PDB file of C-alpha atoms in Angstrom:
ATOM      1  CA  MET A   1      22.222 -10.438  53.680  1.00  0.00           C
ATOM      2  CA  LYS A   2      20.876 -13.956  54.193  1.00  0.00           C
ATOM      3  CA  VAL A   3      21.381 -15.402  57.679  1.00  0.00           C
ATOM      4  CA  VAL A   4      21.319 -19.048  58.715  1.00  0.00           C
ATOM      5  CA  VAL A   5      21.354 -20.130  62.353  1.00  0.00           C
ATOM      6  CA  ILE A   6      23.116 -23.419  63.114  1.00  0.00           C
ATOM      7  CA  VAL A   7      22.364 -25.250  66.363  1.00  0.00           C
ATOM      8  CA  ALA A   8      24.311 -28.392  67.251  1.00  0.00           C
ATOM      9  CA  THR A   9      22.545 -30.384  69.950  1.00  0.00           C
ATOM     10  CA  PHE A  10      22.672 -33.612  71.923  1.00  0.00           C
ATOM     11  CA  GLY A  11      20.006 -34.848  74.317  1.00  0.00           C
ATOM     12  CA  ARG A  12      18.209 -31.519  74.622  1.00  0.00           C
ATOM     13  CA  ARG A  13      15.213 -31.607  72.318  1.00  0.00           C
ATOM     14  CA  GLU A  14      13.078 -29.563  74.767  1.00  0.00           C
ATOM     15  CA  HIS A  15      15.669 -26.797  74.837  1.00  0.00           C
ATOM     16  CA  VAL A  16      15.917 -26.747  71.050  1.00  0.00           C
ATOM     17  CA  ALA A  17      12.146 -26.314  70.883  1.00  0.00           C
ATOM     18  CA  ARG A  18      12.325 -23.364  73.287  1.00  0.00           C
ATOM     19  CA  LEU A  19      15.183 -21.797  71.322  1.00  0.00           C
ATOM     20  CA  LEU A  20      13.178 -22.052  68.089  1.00  0.00           C
ATOM     21  CA  ALA A  21      10.262 -20.368  69.838  1.00  0.00           C
ATOM     22  CA  GLN A  22      12.589 -17.576  70.961  1.00  0.00           C
ATOM     23  CA  LEU A  23      13.892 -17.141  67.419  1.00  0.00           C
ATOM     24  CA  GLU A  24      10.301 -16.465  66.347  1.00  0.00           C
ATOM     25  CA  ARG A  25      10.612 -13.230  68.355  1.00  0.00           C
ATOM     26  CA  GLN A  26      13.568 -11.915  66.360  1.00  0.00           C
ATOM     27  CA  THR A  27      12.995  -8.504  64.785  1.00  0.00           C
ATOM     28  CA  ARG A  28      14.954  -9.881  61.850  1.00  0.00           C
ATOM     29  CA  LEU A  29      13.979 -13.517  61.353  1.00  0.00           C
ATOM     30  CA  PRO A  30      16.631 -16.009  60.245  1.00  0.00           C
ATOM     31  CA  ASP A  31      16.374 -17.073  56.629  1.00  0.00           C
ATOM     32  CA  ALA A  32      16.838 -20.653  57.800  1.00  0.00           C
ATOM     33  CA  VAL A  33      17.723 -22.700  60.860  1.00  0.00           C
ATOM     34  CA  ILE A  34      19.714 -25.930  60.659  1.00  0.00           C
ATOM     35  CA  ILE A  35      19.580 -28.310  63.631  1.00  0.00           C
ATOM     36  CA  SER A  36      22.495 -30.757  63.698  1.00  0.00           C
ATOM     37  CA  ALA A  37      22.087 -33.829  65.884  1.00  0.00           C
ATOM     38  CA  PRO A  38      23.184 -37.477  66.018  1.00  0.00           C
ATOM     39  CA  ASP A  39      19.645 -38.616  65.098  1.00  0.00           C
ATOM     40  CA  ALA A  40      15.993 -37.587  65.200  1.00  0.00           C
ATOM     41  CA  ASP A  41      15.621 -38.532  68.874  1.00  0.00           C
ATOM     42  CA  HIS A  42      17.525 -35.331  69.746  1.00  0.00           C
ATOM     43  CA  THR A  43      15.305 -32.907  67.813  1.00  0.00           C
ATOM     44  CA  PRO A  44      11.776 -31.586  68.477  1.00  0.00           C
ATOM     45  CA  ASN A  45       8.853 -32.976  66.529  1.00  0.00           C
ATOM     46  CA  ASN A  46       6.343 -31.053  64.427  1.00  0.00           C
ATOM     47  CA  MET A  47       7.687 -27.565  65.093  1.00  0.00           C
ATOM     48  CA  VAL A  48       6.010 -24.982  62.864  1.00  0.00           C
ATOM     49  CA  CYS A  49       8.043 -21.775  62.520  1.00  0.00           C
ATOM     50  CA  ARG A  50       7.924 -18.648  60.393  1.00  0.00           C
ATOM     51  CA  PHE A  51      11.294 -19.631  58.904  1.00  0.00           C
ATOM     52  CA  PRO A  52      12.521 -22.878  57.335  1.00  0.00           C
ATOM     53  CA  VAL A  53      13.875 -25.390  59.841  1.00  0.00           C
ATOM     54  CA  SER A  54      15.798 -28.453  58.710  1.00  0.00           C
ATOM     55  CA  SER A  55      17.602 -31.184  60.600  1.00  0.00           C
ATOM     56  CA  VAL A  56      20.792 -32.994  59.639  1.00  0.00           C
ATOM     57  CA  PHE A  57      22.014 -36.173  61.296  1.00  0.00           C
ATOM     58  CA  GLY A  58      25.334 -37.933  61.506  1.00  0.00           C
ATOM     59  CA  LYS A  59      28.242 -38.021  63.906  1.00  0.00           C
ATOM     60  CA  THR A  60      28.155 -37.193  67.613  1.00  0.00           C
ATOM     61  CA  GLY A  61      30.363 -34.347  68.796  1.00  0.00           C
ATOM     62  CA  LEU A  62      30.175 -30.575  68.580  1.00  0.00           C
ATOM     63  CA  PRO A  63      32.846 -29.977  65.894  1.00  0.00           C
ATOM     64  CA  ALA A  64      31.560 -32.793  63.676  1.00  0.00           C
ATOM     65  CA  GLN A  65      27.937 -31.697  64.029  1.00  0.00           C
ATOM     66  CA  ARG A  66      28.808 -28.093  63.187  1.00  0.00           C
ATOM     67  CA  ASN A  67      30.766 -29.255  60.151  1.00  0.00           C
ATOM     68  CA  ILE A  68      27.837 -31.295  58.830  1.00  0.00           C
ATOM     69  CA  ALA A  69      25.626 -28.221  59.094  1.00  0.00           C
ATOM     70  CA  LEU A  70      28.251 -26.039  57.402  1.00  0.00           C
ATOM     71  CA  ASP A  71      28.411 -28.458  54.496  1.00  0.00           C
ATOM     72  CA  VAL A  72      24.622 -28.360  54.157  1.00  0.00           C
ATOM     73  CA  ALA A  73      24.527 -24.559  54.327  1.00  0.00           C
ATOM     74  CA  GLY A  74      27.071 -24.395  51.517  1.00  0.00           C
ATOM     75  CA  ASP A  75      27.248 -21.005  49.817  1.00  0.00           C
ATOM     76  CA  CYS A  76      23.531 -20.227  50.183  1.00  0.00           C
ATOM     77  CA  PHE A  77      23.952 -17.695  52.990  1.00  0.00           C
ATOM     78  CA  ASP A  78      25.956 -14.568  53.726  1.00  0.00           C
ATOM     79  CA  ILE A  79      26.125 -14.962  57.507  1.00  0.00           C
ATOM     80  CA  ILE A  80      26.482 -18.158  59.533  1.00  0.00           C
ATOM     81  CA  THR A  81      25.346 -17.746  63.141  1.00  0.00           C
ATOM     82  CA  PHE A  82      26.100 -20.459  65.671  1.00  0.00           C
ATOM     83  CA  PHE A  83      23.955 -20.635  68.808  1.00  0.00           C
ATOM     84  CA  ASP A  84      24.283 -23.182  71.582  1.00  0.00           C
ATOM     85  CA  ASP A  85      20.953 -24.857  72.258  1.00  0.00           C
ATOM     86  CA  ASP A  86      20.871 -23.151  75.673  1.00  0.00           C
ATOM     87  CA  PHE A  87      21.671 -19.626  74.473  1.00  0.00           C
ATOM     88  CA  ILE A  88      18.816 -17.092  74.477  1.00  0.00           C
ATOM     89  CA  PRO A  89      19.471 -14.199  72.095  1.00  0.00           C
ATOM     90  CA  ALA A  90      17.963 -10.759  72.608  1.00  0.00           C
ATOM     91  CA  ASP A  91      15.066 -10.125  70.224  1.00  0.00           C
ATOM     92  CA  ASP A  92      17.170  -7.818  68.031  1.00  0.00           C
ATOM     93  CA  TYR A  93      20.260 -10.061  67.999  1.00  0.00           C
ATOM     94  CA  LEU A  94      20.133 -11.125  64.342  1.00  0.00           C
ATOM     95  CA  GLU A  95      19.182  -7.618  63.255  1.00  0.00           C
ATOM     96  CA  GLY A  96      22.290  -6.319  64.997  1.00  0.00           C
ATOM     97  CA  VAL A  97      24.470  -8.993  63.424  1.00  0.00           C
ATOM     98  CA  SER A  98      23.169  -8.232  59.930  1.00  0.00           C
ATOM     99  CA  ARG A  99      23.717  -4.513  60.411  1.00  0.00           C
ATOM    100  CA  ALA A 100      27.247  -5.040  61.721  1.00  0.00           C
ATOM    101  CA  PHE A 101      28.353  -7.133  58.751  1.00  0.00           C
ATOM    102  CA  LYS A 102      26.762  -4.720  56.270  1.00  0.00           C
ATOM    103  CA  GLN A 103      28.509  -1.727  57.810  1.00  0.00           C
ATOM    104  CA  GLN A 104      31.881  -3.397  58.384  1.00  0.00           C
ATOM    105  CA  PRO A 105      33.010  -5.362  55.311  1.00  0.00           C
ATOM    106  CA  ASP A 106      36.327  -6.291  56.939  1.00  0.00           C
ATOM    107  CA  TRP A 107      34.701  -8.072  59.902  1.00  0.00           C
ATOM    108  CA  ALA A 108      35.018 -11.853  59.698  1.00  0.00           C
ATOM    109  CA  VAL A 109      33.490 -12.832  63.041  1.00  0.00           C
ATOM    110  CA  VAL A 110      31.124 -11.144  65.480  1.00  0.00           C
ATOM    111  CA  THR A 111      30.566 -12.468  68.986  1.00  0.00           C
ATOM    112  CA  GLY A 112      28.009 -10.934  71.305  1.00  0.00           C
ATOM    113  CA  ASN A 113      27.885  -9.907  74.933  1.00  0.00           C
ATOM    114  CA  VAL A 114      26.877 -12.727  77.308  1.00  0.00           C
ATOM    115  CA  LEU A 115      24.902 -10.957  80.027  1.00  0.00           C
ATOM    116  CA  LYS A 116      24.874 -14.005  82.267  1.00  0.00           C
ATOM    117  CA  ASP A 117      26.758 -17.244  81.747  1.00  0.00           C
ATOM    118  CA  GLY A 118      25.399 -20.288  83.528  1.00  0.00           C
ATOM    119  CA  ALA A 119      28.380 -22.290  82.314  1.00  0.00           C
ATOM    120  CA  THR A 120      30.388 -20.696  85.147  1.00  0.00           C
ATOM    121  CA  THR A 121      27.713 -21.417  87.784  1.00  0.00           C
ATOM    122  CA  ALA A 122      25.144 -24.076  88.585  1.00  0.00           C
ATOM    123  CA  GLY A 123      23.300 -22.960  85.460  1.00  0.00           C
ATOM    124  CA  LEU A 124      20.215 -20.885  84.774  1.00  0.00           C
ATOM    125  CA  THR A 125      16.637 -21.814  83.983  1.00  0.00           C
ATOM    126  CA  TRP A 126      14.876 -20.525  80.887  1.00  0.00           C
ATOM    127  CA  ASP A 127      12.743 -18.258  83.051  1.00  0.00           C
ATOM    128  CA  GLU A 128      15.845 -16.800  84.700  1.00  0.00           C
ATOM    129  CA  GLY A 129      17.460 -16.254  81.315  1.00  0.00           C
ATOM    130  CA  ILE A 130      14.435 -14.485  79.875  1.00  0.00           C
ATOM    131  CA  GLN A 131      14.149 -12.320  82.987  1.00  0.00           C
ATOM    132  CA  ALA A 132      17.815 -11.311  82.611  1.00  0.00           C
ATOM    133  CA  LEU A 133      17.097 -10.199  79.043  1.00  0.00           C
ATOM    134  CA  ARG A 134      14.096  -8.170  80.182  1.00  0.00           C
ATOM    135  CA  GLU A 135      16.152  -6.422  82.841  1.00  0.00           C
ATOM    136  CA  ALA A 136      18.901  -5.604  80.356  1.00  0.00           C
ATOM    137  CA  GLY A 137      16.700  -3.308  78.313  1.00  0.00           C
ATOM    138  CA  THR A 138      18.135  -1.960  75.079  1.00  0.00           C
ATOM    139  CA  ALA A 139      21.906  -1.862  74.708  1.00  0.00           C
ATOM    140  CA  THR A 140      23.453   1.249  73.240  1.00  0.00           C
ATOM    141  CA  GLU A 141      25.456   0.809  70.073  1.00  0.00           C
ATOM    142  CA  ALA A 142      29.106   0.204  70.881  1.00  0.00           C
ATOM    143  CA  ARG A 143      32.226   0.157  68.791  1.00  0.00           C
ATOM    144  CA  GLY A 144      33.582  -3.301  68.088  1.00  0.00           C
ATOM    145  CA  VAL A 145      36.445  -4.552  70.234  1.00  0.00           C
ATOM    146  CA  ASP A 146      38.972  -6.863  68.573  1.00  0.00           C
ATOM    147  CA  ARG A 147      39.326 -10.294  70.139  1.00  0.00           C
ATOM    148  CA  PHE A 148      41.639 -13.216  69.561  1.00  0.00           C
ATOM    149  CA  SER A 149      38.652 -15.535  69.123  1.00  0.00           C
ATOM    150  CA  ALA A 150      34.890 -15.781  69.599  1.00  0.00           C
ATOM    151  CA  TYR A 151      32.801 -17.499  72.273  1.00  0.00           C
ATOM    152  CA  GLY A 152      31.148 -20.521  70.697  1.00  0.00           C
ATOM    153  CA  CYS A 153      27.773 -20.172  72.427  1.00  0.00           C
ATOM    154  CA  ASN A 154      27.043 -17.189  70.167  1.00  0.00           C
ATOM    155  CA  MET A 155      29.180 -16.342  67.174  1.00  0.00           C
ATOM    156  CA  SER A 156      28.430 -15.157  63.663  1.00  0.00           C
ATOM    157  CA  ILE A 157      30.755 -15.528  60.701  1.00  0.00           C
ATOM    158  CA  ARG A 158      30.860 -13.930  57.261  1.00  0.00           C
ATOM    159  CA  ALA A 159      30.266 -16.995  55.098  1.00  0.00           C
ATOM    160  CA  ALA A 160      32.496 -15.807  52.251  1.00  0.00           C
ATOM    161  CA  PHE A 161      35.483 -15.888  54.614  1.00  0.00           C
ATOM    162  CA  ILE A 162      34.974 -19.491  55.705  1.00  0.00           C
ATOM    163  CA  GLY A 163      35.843 -21.239  52.452  1.00  0.00           C
ATOM    164  CA  GLY A 164      37.050 -24.743  53.197  1.00  0.00           C
ATOM    165  CA  LEU A 165      37.818 -24.065  56.857  1.00  0.00           C
ATOM    166  CA  ARG A 166      36.106 -26.497  59.210  1.00  0.00           C
ATOM    167  CA  PHE A 167      36.035 -27.262  62.921  1.00  0.00           C
ATOM    168  CA  ASP A 168      38.736 -29.691  64.024  1.00  0.00           C
ATOM    169  CA  GLU A 169      37.053 -33.055  64.554  1.00  0.00           C
ATOM    170  CA  ARG A 170      39.980 -34.340  66.605  1.00  0.00           C
ATOM    171  CA  LEU A 171      38.495 -32.177  69.375  1.00  0.00           C
ATOM    172  CA  VAL A 172      35.852 -34.812  69.958  1.00  0.00           C
ATOM    173  CA  LEU A 173      32.577 -34.758  71.900  1.00  0.00           C
ATOM    174  CA  TYR A 174      32.159 -31.423  73.681  1.00  0.00           C
ATOM    175  CA  GLY A 175      35.015 -30.031  71.580  1.00  0.00           C
ATOM    176  CA  TRP A 176      36.690 -27.973  74.317  1.00  0.00           C
ATOM    177  CA  GLN A 177      38.319 -24.898  72.660  1.00  0.00           C
ATOM    178  CA  GLU A 178      37.014 -25.750  69.187  1.00  0.00           C
ATOM    179  CA  ASP A 179      35.559 -22.239  68.954  1.00  0.00           C
ATOM    180  CA  VAL A 180      38.943 -20.669  69.724  1.00  0.00           C
ATOM    181  CA  ASP A 181      40.707 -22.872  67.184  1.00  0.00           C
ATOM    182  CA  PHE A 182      38.186 -22.137  64.419  1.00  0.00           C
ATOM    183  CA  THR A 183      37.643 -18.406  64.844  1.00  0.00           C
ATOM    184  CA  SER A 184      41.271 -17.538  65.592  1.00  0.00           C
ATOM    185  CA  GLN A 185      42.159 -18.842  62.125  1.00  0.00           C
ATOM    186  CA  LEU A 186      39.664 -16.399  60.602  1.00  0.00           C
ATOM    187  CA  ARG A 187      41.734 -13.471  61.885  1.00  0.00           C
ATOM    188  CA  ALA A 188      43.873 -13.970  58.778  1.00  0.00           C
ATOM    189  CA  ARG A 189      40.817 -13.093  56.658  1.00  0.00           C
ATOM    190  CA  GLY A 190      39.195 -10.311  58.690  1.00  0.00           C
ATOM    191  CA  ARG A 191      38.598  -8.914  62.149  1.00  0.00           C
ATOM    192  CA  VAL A 192      37.190 -10.976  65.014  1.00  0.00           C
ATOM    193  CA  VAL A 193      35.049  -8.555  66.983  1.00  0.00           C
ATOM    194  CA  PHE A 194      33.177  -8.463  70.278  1.00  0.00           C
ATOM    195  CA  LEU A 195      30.091  -6.265  70.051  1.00  0.00           C
ATOM    196  CA  GLN A 196      28.412  -5.316  73.310  1.00  0.00           C
ATOM    197  CA  SER A 197      25.200  -4.144  71.657  1.00  0.00           C
ATOM    198  CA  ILE A 198      24.492  -7.692  70.476  1.00  0.00           C
ATOM    199  CA  TYR A 199      23.712  -9.779  73.515  1.00  0.00           C
ATOM    200  CA  GLY A 200      22.025 -12.777  75.082  1.00  0.00           C
ATOM    201  CA  VAL A 201      22.101 -15.191  78.009  1.00  0.00           C
ATOM    202  CA  HIS A 202      23.895 -18.544  78.116  1.00  0.00           C
ATOM    203  CA  LEU A 203      22.002 -20.872  80.434  1.00  0.00           C
ATOM    204  CA  GLY A 204      24.862 -23.333  80.869  1.00  0.00           C
ATOM    205  CA  ILE A 205      22.558 -26.339  81.180  1.00  0.00           C
ATOM    206  CA  LYS A 206      24.496 -29.307  82.499  1.00  0.00           C
ATOM    207  CA  SER A 207      22.672 -32.163  80.734  1.00  0.00           C
ATOM    208  CA  GLY A 208      24.375 -33.518  77.647  1.00  0.00           C
ATOM    209  CA  ARG A 209      27.883 -32.665  78.870  1.00  0.00           C
ATOM    210  CA  VAL A 210      30.799 -35.094  79.025  1.00  0.00           C
ATOM    211  CA  ASN A 211      31.798 -36.570  82.386  1.00  0.00           C
ATOM    212  CA  GLY A 212      34.335 -34.952  84.690  1.00  0.00           C
ATOM    213  CA  VAL A 213      37.344 -37.139  83.852  1.00  0.00           C
ATOM    214  CA  ARG A 214      36.868 -36.703  80.122  1.00  0.00           C
ATOM    215  CA  PHE A 215      36.378 -32.966  80.443  1.00  0.00           C
ATOM    216  CA  GLY A 216      39.433 -32.662  82.684  1.00  0.00           C
ATOM    217  CA  TYR A 217      41.512 -34.541  80.140  1.00  0.00           C
ATOM    218  CA  SER A 218      40.352 -32.144  77.418  1.00  0.00           C
ATOM    219  CA  GLN A 219      41.222 -29.139  79.610  1.00  0.00           C
ATOM    220  CA  VAL A 220      44.888 -30.099  79.226  1.00  0.00           C
ATOM    221  CA  ALA A 221      45.147 -32.175  76.058  1.00  0.00           C
ATOM    222  CA  ASN A 222      43.190 -29.833  73.777  1.00  0.00           C
ATOM    223  CA  PRO A 223      45.192 -26.651  74.520  1.00  0.00           C
ATOM    224  CA  VAL A 224      48.488 -28.535  74.130  1.00  0.00           C
ATOM    225  CA  TYR A 225      47.235 -29.955  70.826  1.00  0.00           C
ATOM    226  CA  LEU A 226      46.300 -26.464  69.600  1.00  0.00           C
ATOM    227  CA  ILE A 227      49.719 -25.113  70.587  1.00  0.00           C
ATOM    228  CA  ARG A 228      51.320 -27.801  68.439  1.00  0.00           C
ATOM    229  CA  LYS A 229      48.828 -27.143  65.664  1.00  0.00           C
ATOM    230  CA  GLY A 230      49.826 -23.479  65.741  1.00  0.00           C
ATOM    231  CA  THR A 231      46.357 -21.937  66.084  1.00  0.00           C
ATOM    232  CA  VAL A 232      46.656 -20.857  69.729  1.00  0.00           C
ATOM    233  CA  PRO A 233      49.738 -19.137  71.233  1.00  0.00           C
ATOM    234  CA  SER A 234      51.394 -21.015  74.074  1.00  0.00           C
ATOM    235  CA  THR A 235      50.888 -18.059  76.431  1.00  0.00           C
ATOM    236  CA  VAL A 236      47.108 -18.165  75.914  1.00  0.00           C
ATOM    237  CA  ALA A 237      46.827 -21.956  76.144  1.00  0.00           C
ATOM    238  CA  LEU A 238      49.117 -22.347  79.155  1.00  0.00           C
ATOM    239  CA  ARG A 239      47.286 -19.602  81.051  1.00  0.00           C
ATOM    240  CA  LEU A 240      43.981 -21.377  80.446  1.00  0.00           C
ATOM    241  CA  MET A 241      45.388 -24.762  81.447  1.00  0.00           C
ATOM    242  CA  SER A 242      46.948 -23.392  84.631  1.00  0.00           C
ATOM    243  CA  LYS A 243      43.746 -21.617  85.638  1.00  0.00           C
ATOM    244  CA  ASN A 244      41.658 -24.771  85.243  1.00  0.00           C
ATOM    245  CA  LEU A 245      44.195 -27.062  86.890  1.00  0.00           C
ATOM    246  CA  LEU A 246      44.558 -24.785  89.924  1.00  0.00           C
ATOM    247  CA  ALA A 247      40.772 -24.394  90.226  1.00  0.00           C
ATOM    248  CA  ASN A 248      40.241 -28.158  90.112  1.00  0.00           C
ATOM    249  CA  LEU A 249      43.034 -28.733  92.632  1.00  0.00           C
ATOM    250  CA  ALA A 250      41.883 -26.055  95.061  1.00  0.00           C
ATOM    251  CA  ARG A 251      38.222 -27.030  94.970  1.00  0.00           C
ATOM    252  CA  SER A 252      38.590 -30.797  94.894  1.00  0.00           C
ATOM    253  CA  LEU A 253      38.332 -30.965  98.704  1.00  0.00           C
ATOM    254  CA  TRP A 254      35.077 -28.982  98.783  1.00  0.00           C
ATOM    255  CA  PRO A 255      33.702 -29.231  95.241  1.00  0.00           C
ATOM    256  CA  GLU A 256      30.639 -27.446  93.978  1.00  0.00           C
ATOM    257  CA  SER A 257      27.585 -29.687  93.709  1.00  0.00           C
ATOM    258  CA  TYR A 258      27.335 -29.042  89.967  1.00  0.00           C
ATOM    259  CA  ILE A 259      30.980 -29.683  89.002  1.00  0.00           C
ATOM    260  CA  ASP A 260      32.878 -32.962  89.240  1.00  0.00           C
ATOM    261  CA  ARG A 261      36.096 -31.303  90.414  1.00  0.00           C
ATOM    262  CA  ARG A 262      37.764 -34.552  91.459  1.00  0.00           C
ATOM    263  CA  GLY A 263      36.958 -36.165  88.138  1.00  0.00           C
ATOM    264  CA  ARG A 264      38.297 -33.132  86.291  1.00  0.00           C
ATOM    265  CA  LEU A 265      41.470 -33.210  88.375  1.00  0.00           C
ATOM    266  CA  ARG A 266      41.997 -36.895  87.574  1.00  0.00           C
ATOM    267  CA  GLY A 267      41.547 -36.081  83.916  1.00  0.00           C
ATOM    268  CA  ASN A 268      43.985 -33.158  84.177  1.00  0.00           C
ATOM    269  CA  LEU A 269      46.658 -35.361  85.748  1.00  0.00           C
ATOM    270  CA  LEU A 270      46.136 -38.162  83.234  1.00  0.00           C
ATOM    271  CA  ALA A 271      46.541 -35.728  80.353  1.00  0.00           C
ATOM    272  CA  LEU A 272      49.655 -34.211  81.929  1.00  0.00           C
ATOM    273  CA  SER A 273      51.180 -37.681  82.223  1.00  0.00           C
ATOM    274  CA  HIS A 274      50.450 -38.299  78.541  1.00  0.00           C
ATOM    275  CA  VAL A 275      51.903 -34.926  77.524  1.00  0.00           C
ATOM    276  CA  ALA A 276      55.047 -35.691  79.525  1.00  0.00           C
ATOM    277  CA  ARG A 277      55.444 -38.862  77.441  1.00  0.00           C
ATOM    278  CA  GLY A 278      54.896 -36.954  74.199  1.00  0.00           C
ATOM    279  CA  ARG A 279      51.399 -38.258  73.651  1.00  0.00           C
ATOM    280  CA  VAL A 280      48.938 -35.527  72.623  1.00  0.00           C
ATOM    281  CA  GLN A 281      45.679 -37.052  71.461  1.00  0.00           C
ATOM    282  CA  PRO A 282      42.457 -35.117  72.183  1.00  0.00           C
ATOM    283  CA  GLU A 283      40.423 -38.091  70.973  1.00  0.00           C
ATOM    284  CA  TYR A 284      41.802 -40.272  73.797  1.00  0.00           C
ATOM    285  CA  ILE A 285      38.753 -39.247  75.865  1.00  0.00           C
ATOM    286  CA  LEU A 286      36.746 -41.728  73.784  1.00  0.00           C
ATOM    287  CA  GLU A 287      38.734 -44.469  75.556  1.00  0.00           C
ATOM    288  CA  ILE A 288      38.056 -43.151  79.065  1.00  0.00           C
TER     289      ILE A 288
END
């Protein structure tokens, strides 16, 4: 089965270069890697790899950049693997993905085990991420566990099941919950599975992220939009919204140094005021 790795990036050319170097270590090399960025300033120069690497340029924003890469990939591959530019896969990650899809023809999506997730902390360095992989050793094969959706930092999709489905470009910029929206729709075509034996580390690097007010707005507006769209149940979306709103409220007095809690709270409240007036527009963050 032919595997393409898609990496959407913004302002992190050094991290993309390190990810490409890590992909050289894969026991099963990708058949191609597509880097999707706004322009060439966001991609590394003169990288020589043992697999074809191409870059595509266009719009800014995670959903739009992933869509451009999907259009380029077309029907040339059997498996589409999405990695964040700060995700470090274990050396046998792609081998495990290929084996899983070969053995399980009804699986539509596979998402791996995130050993450490810097997105929930101050973030990890590359050295810390690589050390975490070394300490993990070799994971034993585990039976797949069905999930509602996949985690966007590392998710692989059976290309034949994608068809004309694309990421929702109304979820602009960072695209909060775009992975949930996209992969939950694939449950109608096959199983969405978490596989512990396929793993990596998400560094959660903070550069290239949207500001606190914009992100806070998305924390409310995007889930409400997806409820109305019908791709995410209200129970799931409301639980997520409540968790984030309460966290931002509770920690706004003594915020973490690496999170703009007060900005997020302002964004939360602005979005709630818009929802109360019947205005649900994820793209409003472009006006903030």
